[in-house]
mmCIF file of C-alpha atoms and ligand atoms in Angstrom:
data_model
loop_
_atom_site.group_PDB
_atom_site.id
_atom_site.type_symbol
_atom_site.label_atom_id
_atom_site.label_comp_id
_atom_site.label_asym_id
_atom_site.label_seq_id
_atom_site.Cartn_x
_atom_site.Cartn_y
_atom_site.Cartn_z
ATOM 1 C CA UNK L 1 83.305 -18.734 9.143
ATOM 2 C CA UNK L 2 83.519 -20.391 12.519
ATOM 3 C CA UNK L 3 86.386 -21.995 13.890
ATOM 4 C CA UNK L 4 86.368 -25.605 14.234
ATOM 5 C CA UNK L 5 87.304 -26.663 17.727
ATOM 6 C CA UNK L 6 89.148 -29.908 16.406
ATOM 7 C CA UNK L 7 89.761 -32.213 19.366
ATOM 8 C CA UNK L 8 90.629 -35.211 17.239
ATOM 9 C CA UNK L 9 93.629 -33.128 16.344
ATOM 10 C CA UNK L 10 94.222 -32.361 19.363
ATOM 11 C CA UNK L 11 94.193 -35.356 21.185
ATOM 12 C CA UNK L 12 96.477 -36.752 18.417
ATOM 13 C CA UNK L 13 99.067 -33.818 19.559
ATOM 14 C CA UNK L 14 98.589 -34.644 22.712
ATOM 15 C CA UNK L 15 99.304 -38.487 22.492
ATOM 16 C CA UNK L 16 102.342 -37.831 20.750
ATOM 17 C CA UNK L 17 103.525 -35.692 24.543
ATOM 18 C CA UNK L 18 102.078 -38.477 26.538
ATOM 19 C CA UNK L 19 104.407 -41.157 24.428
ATOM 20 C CA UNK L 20 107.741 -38.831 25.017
ATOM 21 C CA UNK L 21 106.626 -39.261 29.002
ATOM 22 C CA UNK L 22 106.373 -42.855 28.981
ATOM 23 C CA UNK L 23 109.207 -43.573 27.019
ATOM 24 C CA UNK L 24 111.101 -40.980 30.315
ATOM 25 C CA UNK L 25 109.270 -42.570 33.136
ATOM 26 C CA UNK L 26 110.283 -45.591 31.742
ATOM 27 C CA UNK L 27 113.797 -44.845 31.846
ATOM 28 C CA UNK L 28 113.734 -43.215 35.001
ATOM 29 C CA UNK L 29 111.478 -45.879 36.890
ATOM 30 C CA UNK L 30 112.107 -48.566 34.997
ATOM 31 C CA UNK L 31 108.154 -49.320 34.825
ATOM 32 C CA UNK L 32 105.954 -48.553 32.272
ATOM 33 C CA UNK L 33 102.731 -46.375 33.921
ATOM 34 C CA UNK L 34 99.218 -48.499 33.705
ATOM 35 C CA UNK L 35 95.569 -47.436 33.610
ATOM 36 C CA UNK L 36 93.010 -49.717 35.163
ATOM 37 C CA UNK L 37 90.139 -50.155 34.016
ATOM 38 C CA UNK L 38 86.742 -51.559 35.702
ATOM 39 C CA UNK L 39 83.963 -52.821 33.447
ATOM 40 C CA UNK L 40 81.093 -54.033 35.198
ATOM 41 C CA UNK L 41 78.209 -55.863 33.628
ATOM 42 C CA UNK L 42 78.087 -56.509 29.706
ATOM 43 C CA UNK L 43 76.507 -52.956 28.435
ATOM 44 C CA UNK L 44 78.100 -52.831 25.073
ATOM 45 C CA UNK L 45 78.521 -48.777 24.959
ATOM 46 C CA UNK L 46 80.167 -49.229 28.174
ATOM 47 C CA UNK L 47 82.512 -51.879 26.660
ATOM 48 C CA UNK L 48 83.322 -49.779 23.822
ATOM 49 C CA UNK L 49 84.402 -46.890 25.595
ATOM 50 C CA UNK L 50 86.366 -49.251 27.876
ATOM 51 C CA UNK L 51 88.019 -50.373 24.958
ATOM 52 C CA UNK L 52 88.414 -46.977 23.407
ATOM 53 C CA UNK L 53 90.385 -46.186 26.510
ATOM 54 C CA UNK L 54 92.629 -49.453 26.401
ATOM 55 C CA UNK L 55 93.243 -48.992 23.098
ATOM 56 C CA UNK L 56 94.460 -44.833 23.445
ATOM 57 C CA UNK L 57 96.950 -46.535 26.101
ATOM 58 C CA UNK L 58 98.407 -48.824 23.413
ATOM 59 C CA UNK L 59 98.946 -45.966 21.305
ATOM 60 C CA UNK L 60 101.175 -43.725 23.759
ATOM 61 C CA UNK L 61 102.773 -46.874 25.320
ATOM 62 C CA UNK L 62 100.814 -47.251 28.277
ATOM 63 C CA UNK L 63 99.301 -50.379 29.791
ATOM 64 C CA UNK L 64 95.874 -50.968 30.828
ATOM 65 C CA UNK L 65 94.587 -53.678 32.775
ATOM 66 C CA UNK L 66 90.648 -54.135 31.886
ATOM 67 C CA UNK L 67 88.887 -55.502 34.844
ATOM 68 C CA UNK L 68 85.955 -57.531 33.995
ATOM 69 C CA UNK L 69 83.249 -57.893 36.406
ATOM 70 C CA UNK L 70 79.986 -59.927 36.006
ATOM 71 C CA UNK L 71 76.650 -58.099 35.656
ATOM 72 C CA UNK L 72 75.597 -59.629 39.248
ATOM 73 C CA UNK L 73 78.914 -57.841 40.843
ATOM 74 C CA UNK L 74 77.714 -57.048 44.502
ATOM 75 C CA UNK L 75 78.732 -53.484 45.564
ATOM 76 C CA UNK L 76 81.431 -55.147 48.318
ATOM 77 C CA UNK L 77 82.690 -57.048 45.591
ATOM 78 C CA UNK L 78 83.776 -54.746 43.520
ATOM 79 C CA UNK L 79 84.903 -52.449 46.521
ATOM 80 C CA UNK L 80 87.078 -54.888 47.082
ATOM 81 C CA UNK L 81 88.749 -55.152 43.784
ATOM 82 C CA UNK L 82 88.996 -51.539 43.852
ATOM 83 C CA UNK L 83 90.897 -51.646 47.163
ATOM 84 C CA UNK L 84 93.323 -54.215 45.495
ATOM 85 C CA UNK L 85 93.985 -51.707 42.800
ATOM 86 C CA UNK L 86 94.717 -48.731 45.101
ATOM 87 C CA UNK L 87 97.301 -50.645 46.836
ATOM 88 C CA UNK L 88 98.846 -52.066 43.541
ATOM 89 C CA UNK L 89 101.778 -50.014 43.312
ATOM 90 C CA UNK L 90 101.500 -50.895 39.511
ATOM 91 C CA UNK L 91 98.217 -49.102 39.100
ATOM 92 C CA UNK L 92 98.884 -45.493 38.472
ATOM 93 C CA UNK L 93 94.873 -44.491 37.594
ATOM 94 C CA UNK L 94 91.681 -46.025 37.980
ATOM 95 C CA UNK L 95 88.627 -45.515 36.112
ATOM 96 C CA UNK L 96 85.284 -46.847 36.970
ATOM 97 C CA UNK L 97 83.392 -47.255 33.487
ATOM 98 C CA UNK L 98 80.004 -45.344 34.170
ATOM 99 C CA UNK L 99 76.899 -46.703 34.797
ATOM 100 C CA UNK L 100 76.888 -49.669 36.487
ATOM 101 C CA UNK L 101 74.402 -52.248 36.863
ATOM 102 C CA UNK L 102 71.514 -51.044 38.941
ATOM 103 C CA UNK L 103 72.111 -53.272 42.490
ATOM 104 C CA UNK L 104 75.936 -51.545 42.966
ATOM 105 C CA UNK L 105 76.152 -48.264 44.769
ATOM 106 C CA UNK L 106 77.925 -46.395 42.420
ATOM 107 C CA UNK L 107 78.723 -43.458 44.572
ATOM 108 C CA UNK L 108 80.070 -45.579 47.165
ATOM 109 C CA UNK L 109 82.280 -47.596 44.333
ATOM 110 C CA UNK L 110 83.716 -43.699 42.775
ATOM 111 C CA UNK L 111 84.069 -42.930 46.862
ATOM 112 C CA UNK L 112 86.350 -46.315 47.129
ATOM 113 C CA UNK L 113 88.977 -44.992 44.176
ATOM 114 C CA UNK L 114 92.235 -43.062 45.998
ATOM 115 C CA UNK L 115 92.594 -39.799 45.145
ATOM 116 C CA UNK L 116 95.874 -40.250 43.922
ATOM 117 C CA UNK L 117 94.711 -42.608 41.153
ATOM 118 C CA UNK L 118 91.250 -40.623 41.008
ATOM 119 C CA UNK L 119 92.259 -39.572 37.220
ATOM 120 C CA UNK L 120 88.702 -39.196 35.899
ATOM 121 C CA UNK L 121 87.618 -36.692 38.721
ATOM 122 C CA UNK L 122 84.881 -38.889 40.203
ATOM 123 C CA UNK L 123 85.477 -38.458 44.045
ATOM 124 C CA UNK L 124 83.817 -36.221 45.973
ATOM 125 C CA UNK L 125 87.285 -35.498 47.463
ATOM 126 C CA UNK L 126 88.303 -34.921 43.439
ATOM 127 C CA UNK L 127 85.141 -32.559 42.837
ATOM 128 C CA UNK L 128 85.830 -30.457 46.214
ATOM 129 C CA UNK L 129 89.117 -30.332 45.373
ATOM 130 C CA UNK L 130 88.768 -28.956 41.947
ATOM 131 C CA UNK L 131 86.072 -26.832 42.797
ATOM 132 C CA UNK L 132 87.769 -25.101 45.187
ATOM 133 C CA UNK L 133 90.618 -24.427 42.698
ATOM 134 C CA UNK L 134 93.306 -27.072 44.655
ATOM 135 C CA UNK L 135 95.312 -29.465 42.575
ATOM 136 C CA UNK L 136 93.003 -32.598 41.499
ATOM 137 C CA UNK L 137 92.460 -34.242 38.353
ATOM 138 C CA UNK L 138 89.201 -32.900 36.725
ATOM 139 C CA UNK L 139 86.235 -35.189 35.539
ATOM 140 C CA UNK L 140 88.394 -35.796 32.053
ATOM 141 C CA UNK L 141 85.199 -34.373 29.632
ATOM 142 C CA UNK L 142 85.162 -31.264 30.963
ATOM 143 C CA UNK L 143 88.312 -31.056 31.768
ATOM 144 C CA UNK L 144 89.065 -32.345 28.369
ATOM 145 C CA UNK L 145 86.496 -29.658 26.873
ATOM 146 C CA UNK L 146 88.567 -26.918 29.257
ATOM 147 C CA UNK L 147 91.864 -27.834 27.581
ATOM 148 C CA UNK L 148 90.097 -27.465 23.752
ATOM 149 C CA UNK L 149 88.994 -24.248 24.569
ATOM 150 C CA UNK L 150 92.369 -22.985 25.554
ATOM 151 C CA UNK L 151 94.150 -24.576 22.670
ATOM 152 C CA UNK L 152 91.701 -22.269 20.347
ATOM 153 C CA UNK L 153 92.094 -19.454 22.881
ATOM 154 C CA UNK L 154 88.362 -19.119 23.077
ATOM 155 C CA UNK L 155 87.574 -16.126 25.867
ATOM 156 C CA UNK L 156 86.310 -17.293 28.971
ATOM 157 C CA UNK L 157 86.700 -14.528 31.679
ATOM 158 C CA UNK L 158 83.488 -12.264 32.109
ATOM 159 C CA UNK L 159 81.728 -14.644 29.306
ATOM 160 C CA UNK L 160 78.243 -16.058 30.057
ATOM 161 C CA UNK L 161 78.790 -19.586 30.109
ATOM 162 C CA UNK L 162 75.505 -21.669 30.343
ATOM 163 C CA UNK L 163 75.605 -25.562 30.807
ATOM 164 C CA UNK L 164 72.889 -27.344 30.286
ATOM 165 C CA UNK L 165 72.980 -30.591 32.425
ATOM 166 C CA UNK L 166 73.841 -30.798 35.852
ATOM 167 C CA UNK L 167 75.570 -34.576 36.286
ATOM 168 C CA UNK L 168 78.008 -35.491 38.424
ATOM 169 C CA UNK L 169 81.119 -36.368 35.619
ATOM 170 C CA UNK L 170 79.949 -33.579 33.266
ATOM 171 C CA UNK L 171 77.602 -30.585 33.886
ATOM 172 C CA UNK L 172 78.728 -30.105 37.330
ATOM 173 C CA UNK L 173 81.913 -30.065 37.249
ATOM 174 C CA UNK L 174 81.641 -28.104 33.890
ATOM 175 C CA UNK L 175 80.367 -25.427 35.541
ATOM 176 C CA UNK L 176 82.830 -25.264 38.352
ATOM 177 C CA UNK L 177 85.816 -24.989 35.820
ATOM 178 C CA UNK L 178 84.257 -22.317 33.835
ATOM 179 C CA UNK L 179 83.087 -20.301 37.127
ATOM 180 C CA UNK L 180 87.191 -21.280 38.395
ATOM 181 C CA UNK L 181 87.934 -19.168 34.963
ATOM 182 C CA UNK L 182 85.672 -16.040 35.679
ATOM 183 C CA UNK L 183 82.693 -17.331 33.510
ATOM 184 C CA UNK L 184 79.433 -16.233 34.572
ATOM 185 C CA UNK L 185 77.734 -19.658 34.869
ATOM 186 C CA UNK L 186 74.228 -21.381 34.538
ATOM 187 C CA UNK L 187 73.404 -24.492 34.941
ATOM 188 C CA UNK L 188 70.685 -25.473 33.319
ATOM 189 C CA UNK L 189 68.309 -29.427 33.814
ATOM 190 C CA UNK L 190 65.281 -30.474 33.266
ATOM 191 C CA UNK L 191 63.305 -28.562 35.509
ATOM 192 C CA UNK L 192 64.245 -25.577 34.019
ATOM 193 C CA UNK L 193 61.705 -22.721 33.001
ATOM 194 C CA UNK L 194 62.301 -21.230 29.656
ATOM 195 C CA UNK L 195 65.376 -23.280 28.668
ATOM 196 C CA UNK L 196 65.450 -21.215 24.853
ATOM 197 C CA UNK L 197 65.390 -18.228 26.677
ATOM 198 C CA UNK L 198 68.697 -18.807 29.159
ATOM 199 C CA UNK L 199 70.562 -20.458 25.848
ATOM 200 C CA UNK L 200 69.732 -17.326 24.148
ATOM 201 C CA UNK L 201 71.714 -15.266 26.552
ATOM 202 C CA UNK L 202 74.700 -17.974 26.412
ATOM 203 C CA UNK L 203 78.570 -16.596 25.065
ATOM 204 C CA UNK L 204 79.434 -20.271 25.454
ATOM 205 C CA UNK L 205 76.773 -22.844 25.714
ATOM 206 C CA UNK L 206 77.861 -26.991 26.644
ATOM 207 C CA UNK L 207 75.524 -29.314 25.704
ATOM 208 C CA UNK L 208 75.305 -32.139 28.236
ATOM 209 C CA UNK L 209 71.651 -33.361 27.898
ATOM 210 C CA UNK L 210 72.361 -36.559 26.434
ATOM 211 C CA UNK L 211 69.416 -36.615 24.083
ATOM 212 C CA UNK L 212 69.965 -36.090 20.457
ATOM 213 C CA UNK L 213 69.844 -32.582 18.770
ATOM 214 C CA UNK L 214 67.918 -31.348 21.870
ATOM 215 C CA UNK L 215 69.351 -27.815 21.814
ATOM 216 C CA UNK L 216 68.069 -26.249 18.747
ATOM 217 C CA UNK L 217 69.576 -23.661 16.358
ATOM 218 C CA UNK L 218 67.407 -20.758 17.120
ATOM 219 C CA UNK L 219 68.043 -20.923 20.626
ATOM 220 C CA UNK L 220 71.529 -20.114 20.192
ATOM 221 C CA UNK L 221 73.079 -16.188 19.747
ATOM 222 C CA UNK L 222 74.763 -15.641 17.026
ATOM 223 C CA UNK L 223 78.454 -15.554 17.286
ATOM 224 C CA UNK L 224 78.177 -17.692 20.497
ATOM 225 C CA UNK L 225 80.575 -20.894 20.701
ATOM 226 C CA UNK L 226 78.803 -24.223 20.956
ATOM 227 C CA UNK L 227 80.802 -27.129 22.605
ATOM 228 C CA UNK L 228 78.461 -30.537 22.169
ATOM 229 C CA UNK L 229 79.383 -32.678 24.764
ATOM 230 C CA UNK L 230 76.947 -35.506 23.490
ATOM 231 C CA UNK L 231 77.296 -38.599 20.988
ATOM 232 C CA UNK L 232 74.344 -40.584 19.207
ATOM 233 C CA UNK L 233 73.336 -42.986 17.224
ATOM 234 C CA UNK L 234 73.863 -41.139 13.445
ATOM 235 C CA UNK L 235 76.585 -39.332 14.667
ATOM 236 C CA UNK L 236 74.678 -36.477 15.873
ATOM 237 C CA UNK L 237 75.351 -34.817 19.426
ATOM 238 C CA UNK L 238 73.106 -32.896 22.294
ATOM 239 C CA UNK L 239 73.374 -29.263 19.969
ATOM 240 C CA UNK L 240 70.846 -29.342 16.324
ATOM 241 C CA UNK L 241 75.048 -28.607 15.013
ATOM 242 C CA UNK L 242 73.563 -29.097 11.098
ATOM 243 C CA UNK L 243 72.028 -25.869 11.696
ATOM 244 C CA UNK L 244 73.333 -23.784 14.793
ATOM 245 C CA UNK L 245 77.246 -24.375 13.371
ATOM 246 C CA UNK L 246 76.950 -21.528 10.650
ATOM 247 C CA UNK L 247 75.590 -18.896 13.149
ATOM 248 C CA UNK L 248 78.580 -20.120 15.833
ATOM 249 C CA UNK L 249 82.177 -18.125 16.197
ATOM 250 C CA UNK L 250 83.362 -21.529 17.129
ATOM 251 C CA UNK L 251 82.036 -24.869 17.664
ATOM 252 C CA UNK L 252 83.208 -28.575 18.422
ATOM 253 C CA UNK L 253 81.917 -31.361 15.779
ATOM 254 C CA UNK L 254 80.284 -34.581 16.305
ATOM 255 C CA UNK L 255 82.638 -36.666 16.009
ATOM 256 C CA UNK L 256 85.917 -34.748 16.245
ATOM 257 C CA UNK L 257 85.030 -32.654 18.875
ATOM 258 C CA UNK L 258 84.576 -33.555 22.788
ATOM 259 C CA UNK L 259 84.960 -37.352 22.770
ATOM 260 C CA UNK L 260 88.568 -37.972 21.623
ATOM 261 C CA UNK L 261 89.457 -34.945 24.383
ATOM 262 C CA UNK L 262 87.918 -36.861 26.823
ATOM 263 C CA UNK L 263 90.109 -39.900 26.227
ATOM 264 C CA UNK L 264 93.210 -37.865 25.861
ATOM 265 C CA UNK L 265 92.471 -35.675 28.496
ATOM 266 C CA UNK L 266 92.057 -39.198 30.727
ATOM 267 C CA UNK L 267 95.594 -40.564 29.661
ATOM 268 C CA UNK L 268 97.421 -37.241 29.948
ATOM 269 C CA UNK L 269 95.678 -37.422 33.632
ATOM 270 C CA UNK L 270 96.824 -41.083 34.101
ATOM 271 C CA UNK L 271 100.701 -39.770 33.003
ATOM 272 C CA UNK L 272 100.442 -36.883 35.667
ATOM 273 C CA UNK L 273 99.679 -39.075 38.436
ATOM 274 C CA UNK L 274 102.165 -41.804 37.492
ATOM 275 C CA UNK L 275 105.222 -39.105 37.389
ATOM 276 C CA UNK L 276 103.448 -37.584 40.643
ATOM 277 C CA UNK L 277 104.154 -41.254 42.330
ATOM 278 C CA UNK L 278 107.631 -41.151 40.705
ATOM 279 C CA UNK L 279 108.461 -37.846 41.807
ATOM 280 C CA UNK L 280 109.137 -36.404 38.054
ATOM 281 C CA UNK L 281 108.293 -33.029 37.959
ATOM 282 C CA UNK L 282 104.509 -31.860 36.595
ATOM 283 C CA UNK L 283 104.806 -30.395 33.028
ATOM 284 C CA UNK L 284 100.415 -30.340 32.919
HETATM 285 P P1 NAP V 301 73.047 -37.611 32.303
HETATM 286 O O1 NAP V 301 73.709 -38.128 33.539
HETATM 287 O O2 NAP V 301 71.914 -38.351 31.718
HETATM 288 O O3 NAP V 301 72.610 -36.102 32.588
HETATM 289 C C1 NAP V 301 71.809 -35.402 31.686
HETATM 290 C C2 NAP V 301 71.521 -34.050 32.230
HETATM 291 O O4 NAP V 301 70.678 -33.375 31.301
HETATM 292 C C3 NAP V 301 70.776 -34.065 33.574
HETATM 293 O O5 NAP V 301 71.341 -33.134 34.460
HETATM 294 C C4 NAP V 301 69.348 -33.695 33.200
HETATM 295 O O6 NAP V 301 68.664 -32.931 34.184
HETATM 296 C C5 NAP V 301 69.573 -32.815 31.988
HETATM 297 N N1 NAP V 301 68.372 -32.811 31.156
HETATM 298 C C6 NAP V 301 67.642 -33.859 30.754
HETATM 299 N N2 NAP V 301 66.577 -33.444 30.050
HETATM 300 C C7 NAP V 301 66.635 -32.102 30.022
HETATM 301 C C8 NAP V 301 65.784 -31.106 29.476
HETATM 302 N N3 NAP V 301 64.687 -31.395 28.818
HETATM 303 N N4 NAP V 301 66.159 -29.811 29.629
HETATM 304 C C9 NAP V 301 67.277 -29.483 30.311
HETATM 305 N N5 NAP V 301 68.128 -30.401 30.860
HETATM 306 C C10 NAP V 301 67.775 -31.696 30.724
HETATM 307 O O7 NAP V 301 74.096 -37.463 31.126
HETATM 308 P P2 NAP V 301 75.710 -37.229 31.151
HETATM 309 O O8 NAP V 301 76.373 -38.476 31.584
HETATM 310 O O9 NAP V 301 76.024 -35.953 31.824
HETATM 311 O O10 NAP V 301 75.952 -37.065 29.575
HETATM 312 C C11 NAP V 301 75.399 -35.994 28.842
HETATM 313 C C12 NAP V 301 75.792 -36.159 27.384
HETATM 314 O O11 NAP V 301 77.186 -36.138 27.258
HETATM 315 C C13 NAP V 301 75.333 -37.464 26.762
HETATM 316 O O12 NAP V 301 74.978 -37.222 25.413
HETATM 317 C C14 NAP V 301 76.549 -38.344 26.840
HETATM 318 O O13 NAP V 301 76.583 -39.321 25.826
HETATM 319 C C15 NAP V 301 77.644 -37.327 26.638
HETATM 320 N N6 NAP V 301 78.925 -37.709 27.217
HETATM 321 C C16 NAP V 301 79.972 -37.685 26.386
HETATM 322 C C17 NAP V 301 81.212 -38.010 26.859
HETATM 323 C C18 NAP V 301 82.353 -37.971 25.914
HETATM 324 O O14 NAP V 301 83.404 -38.473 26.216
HETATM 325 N N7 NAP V 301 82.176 -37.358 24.766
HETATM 326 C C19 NAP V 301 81.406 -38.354 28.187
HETATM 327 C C20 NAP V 301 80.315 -38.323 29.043
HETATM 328 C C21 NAP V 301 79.063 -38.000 28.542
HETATM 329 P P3 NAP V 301 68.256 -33.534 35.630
HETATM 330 O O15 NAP V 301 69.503 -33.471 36.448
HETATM 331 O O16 NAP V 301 67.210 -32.582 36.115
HETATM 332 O O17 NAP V 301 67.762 -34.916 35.398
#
């Protein structure tokens, strides 16, 4: 039978830390730590996952300030709300809901965030830093999907990890925390020759396509773990899971799996950097 890599448990577990450290910092800085978040434009995914976020604060005791911007936001505009938040010594994290409306630069809005409030690893700064193995806080689904594999002691070292997707908040930095672990890694996208063929070969394969039940059963090994990053319509993610979960060792569900890591993984990254500001040690 394979394991079931249970993130909503998980997370849950991991809330439950996160609301000790508030209720510490609290008493230590006499503040309670706050997550900003930026919502440009009225895409209602977007404002679901913005609220999603908001709502995992209330539950450990954070705050979050949702910043609403209008779908006609002009790239200096919102640069220069970001600015305000880096400087608000109230602000302990910032997240950028991704995408934004076509006319902003969204690079150059991810560039804007400090890296000390960077908590969903969207800087270049963040990536480099990570990448290189230097303290940063990781892109929060893969660094969410890093922490779930640990918690189920799933065996990364010498493993043949292959990602398929290469974007810049989940395949890419993927890959650079399973090569930082000793996977072998390869990245697969959409000009890839013989996709079925590299999957095949996968110990670990991450789904990060974003298209529903793209990966299909027979591609995968048996006995290799399959960790769906992706979320649909129907509840279905990137991997064909109905089928390739019996022939897994381990697997993440859809729900249950990646998306309420993500989340937690975000907050947990919002508490770090709050305590960093404070001064109170780093317990991870
Ligand atoms: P994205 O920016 O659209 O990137 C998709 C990637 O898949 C691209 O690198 C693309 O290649 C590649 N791709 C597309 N078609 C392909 C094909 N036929 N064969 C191989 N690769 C192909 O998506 P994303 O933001 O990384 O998200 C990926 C998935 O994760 C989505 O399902 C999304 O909903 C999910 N997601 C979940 C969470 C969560 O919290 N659970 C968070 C973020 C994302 P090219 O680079 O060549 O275009």
């Amino acid at each position: 039978m394979p394991i079931i890599l249970d993130g909503k448990s998980f997370a849950k577990e991991t809330e439950a830390l996160i609301a000790e450290r508030v209720e510490r910092f609290k008493t230590v800085t006499g503040r309670v730590p706050r997550l900003a978040t930026i919502l440009v434009g009225d895409d209602p995914s977007s404002a679901t996952y913005v609220k999603m976020k908001g709502n995992a604060c209330a539950r450990v005791g954070m705050l979050s300030l949702k910043v609403e911007m209008g779908r006609d936001t002009a790239t200096e505009e919102l640069l220069g709300r970001i600015k305000e938040l880096n400087d608000d010594p109230l602000t302990d994290g910032i997240l950028l809901q991704h995408p934004v409306p076509k006319q902003i630069d969204e690079r150059a809005a991810f560039e804007a965030i400090s890296i000390d409030k960077d908590v969903d690893g969207v800087t270049c700064l963040g990536f480099g830093l990570m990448s290189m193995g230097c303290a940063a806080y990781g892109s929060a689904t893969p660094a969410g999907i890093m922490r779930l594999l640990d918690r189920y002691e799933i065996p990364i070292e010498g493993r043949h990890a292959v990602v398929v997707g290469r974007s810049p908040i989940l395949g890419k930095p993927m890959a650079m925390m399973l090569l930082n672990r000793n996977a072998t890694v390869t990245v697969c996208h959409s000009k890839t020759a013989d996709l079925p063929k590299i999957i095949k070969q996968a110990d670990i394969v991450v789904g990060a396509v974003g298209k529903p039940e793209f990966i299909q059963a027979e591609w995968i090994k048996e006995g290799a773990v399959a960790v769906d990053a992706g979320y649909h319509v129907g509840g279905v993610g990137d991997i064909d899971l109905k089928n390739a979960a019996q022939k897994t060792s381990a697997y993440t569900p859809v729900p249950g799996g990646v998306g309420p890591m993500t989340i937690s993984t975000l907050i947990l990254q919002t508490m770090r950097a709050a305590e960093k500001t404070a001064g109170i040690a780093d317990k991870q």
